[in-house]
Amino acid sequence: MKWDYSARRSRKGRPPTAAALRKLVLRLAGENPRWGHRRIQGELARLGHPIAPSTIWGILNAAGIAPAPRRSGPSWREFLTAQAQGIIAADFFHVDTMLGKRLYAMAFLEHGKITPRKYAHAIY
């Protein structure tokens, strides 16, 4: 029998991350490939799971998932797609008539309302 109280000693270091939380991290990374470890950490914090970004990075690294590239924001195409309902394009142009007069015109185009026409190429 041992009398050095080794049975009472607690384990050293941090407790391991729960398996359910690891699965959730891998699921979020799989469903959202453009999200990095910081974005996943923010989403998990919103869901009530406090976990450090470095822990998420370790989980992803152990699973062989490469980190998402750092981006400052959405691409131009993503921005236009998301904001199409509120974008209006304007064009100011002039037409010279055969009588020597110049007519000025301004046209507005609401991007959210554009519908492709079947024979649009015939106009050109």
Coordinates of C-alpha atoms in Angstrom, one line a residue:
M1 CA 0.0 0.0 0.0
K2 CA 1.2 3.4 -0.9
W3 CA 1.1 6.3 1.5
D4 CA 2.3 9.3 -0.6
Y5 CA -1.3 10.5 -1.5
S6 CA -0.7 9.8 -5.2
A7 CA -4.3 8.7 -5.6
R8 CA -5.5 12.2 -4.5
R9 CA -3.4 14.1 -7.0
S10 CA -5.4 15.6 -9.9
R11 CA -4.3 15.3 -13.5
K12 CA -2.0 18.1 -14.7
G13 CA -2.8 20.3 -17.7
R14 CA -6.0 21.3 -19.4
P15 CA -8.9 19.0 -19.6
P16 CA -9.3 17.5 -23.1
T17 CA -11.9 19.0 -25.5
A18 CA -15.2 17.2 -25.5
A19 CA -15.7 14.8 -28.5
A20 CA -19.0 16.5 -29.3
L21 CA -17.3 19.9 -29.5
R22 CA -14.6 18.4 -31.7
K23 CA -17.3 17.0 -34.1
L24 CA -19.0 20.4 -34.1
V25 CA -15.8 22.2 -35.0
L26 CA -15.1 19.7 -37.9
R27 CA -18.7 20.0 -39.1
L28 CA -18.6 23.8 -39.2
A29 CA -15.2 23.7 -41.0
G30 CA -16.6 21.1 -43.5
E31 CA -19.8 23.1 -44.2
N32 CA -18.0 26.4 -44.5
P33 CA -14.7 25.9 -46.2
R34 CA -13.9 29.6 -46.3
W35 CA -14.1 30.0 -42.5
G36 CA -10.9 30.1 -40.6
H37 CA -10.4 29.1 -37.0
R38 CA -11.2 32.5 -35.6
R39 CA -14.6 32.7 -37.5
I40 CA -15.4 29.2 -36.2
Q41 CA -14.5 30.3 -32.7
G42 CA -16.8 33.3 -33.0
E43 CA -19.7 31.1 -34.2
L44 CA -19.2 28.6 -31.4
A45 CA -19.1 31.5 -28.9
R46 CA -22.5 32.7 -30.2
L47 CA -23.8 29.2 -29.7
G48 CA -22.6 29.2 -26.1
H49 CA -19.4 27.1 -26.5
P50 CA -16.4 28.9 -25.0
I51 CA -13.3 27.6 -26.8
A52 CA -10.1 29.3 -27.8
P53 CA -9.1 29.9 -31.4
S54 CA -5.9 28.0 -30.8
T55 CA -7.8 25.0 -29.7
I56 CA -9.9 25.1 -32.9
W57 CA -6.7 25.4 -34.9
G58 CA -5.3 22.4 -33.2
I59 CA -8.4 20.3 -33.9
L60 CA -8.4 21.3 -37.6
N61 CA -4.7 20.7 -37.9
A62 CA -5.0 17.2 -36.3
A63 CA -7.8 16.4 -38.8
G64 CA -5.6 17.5 -41.7
I65 CA -7.8 20.5 -42.6
A66 CA -5.7 23.3 -44.0
P67 CA -6.4 26.8 -42.7
A68 CA -8.6 29.1 -44.7
P69 CA -6.8 31.9 -46.5
R70 CA -7.0 35.3 -44.7
R71 CA -9.3 37.7 -46.5
S72 CA -10.1 41.3 -45.7
G73 CA -13.7 40.9 -46.9
P74 CA -15.9 39.4 -49.5
S75 CA -14.8 39.2 -53.1
W76 CA -16.3 41.8 -55.6
R77 CA -18.6 39.2 -57.1
E78 CA -19.9 38.2 -53.6
F79 CA -20.4 41.8 -52.7
L80 CA -22.4 42.6 -55.8
T81 CA -24.5 39.5 -55.5
A82 CA -25.4 40.4 -51.9
Q83 CA -26.1 44.0 -52.6
A84 CA -27.8 43.7 -56.0
Q85 CA -31.2 44.8 -54.7
G86 CA -29.8 48.2 -53.6
I87 CA -27.4 49.1 -56.5
I88 CA -28.5 51.5 -59.2
A89 CA -26.2 52.1 -62.2
A90 CA -26.4 55.4 -63.9
D91 CA -25.1 56.4 -67.4
F92 CA -25.0 59.9 -68.8
F93 CA -24.5 60.1 -72.5
H94 CA -25.2 62.3 -75.6
V95 CA -26.4 61.6 -79.1
D96 CA -25.5 63.9 -82.0
T97 CA -28.5 64.2 -84.4
M98 CA -28.2 64.5 -88.2
L99 CA -29.3 68.2 -87.9
G100 CA -26.3 69.0 -85.8
K101 CA -28.1 69.1 -82.4
R102 CA -26.8 67.3 -79.4
L103 CA -29.3 65.5 -77.2
Y104 CA -28.3 64.6 -73.6
A105 CA -29.7 61.6 -71.8
M106 CA -29.4 59.9 -68.5
A107 CA -30.3 56.3 -67.9
F108 CA -30.8 54.4 -64.6
L109 CA -30.7 50.7 -64.2
E110 CA -31.7 48.9 -61.1
H111 CA -29.6 45.8 -60.8
G112 CA -32.1 43.9 -58.7
K113 CA -34.8 44.2 -61.4
I114 CA -32.8 43.1 -64.4
T115 CA -34.3 40.1 -66.2
P116 CA -32.4 38.5 -69.1
R117 CA -34.2 38.6 -72.4
K118 CA -34.4 35.7 -74.7
Y119 CA -33.2 37.6 -77.8
A120 CA -31.0 40.2 -76.2
H121 CA -28.2 39.5 -78.7
A122 CA -30.4 40.7 -81.6
I123 CA -30.2 44.2 -80.3
Y124 CA -26.4 44.4 -80.8

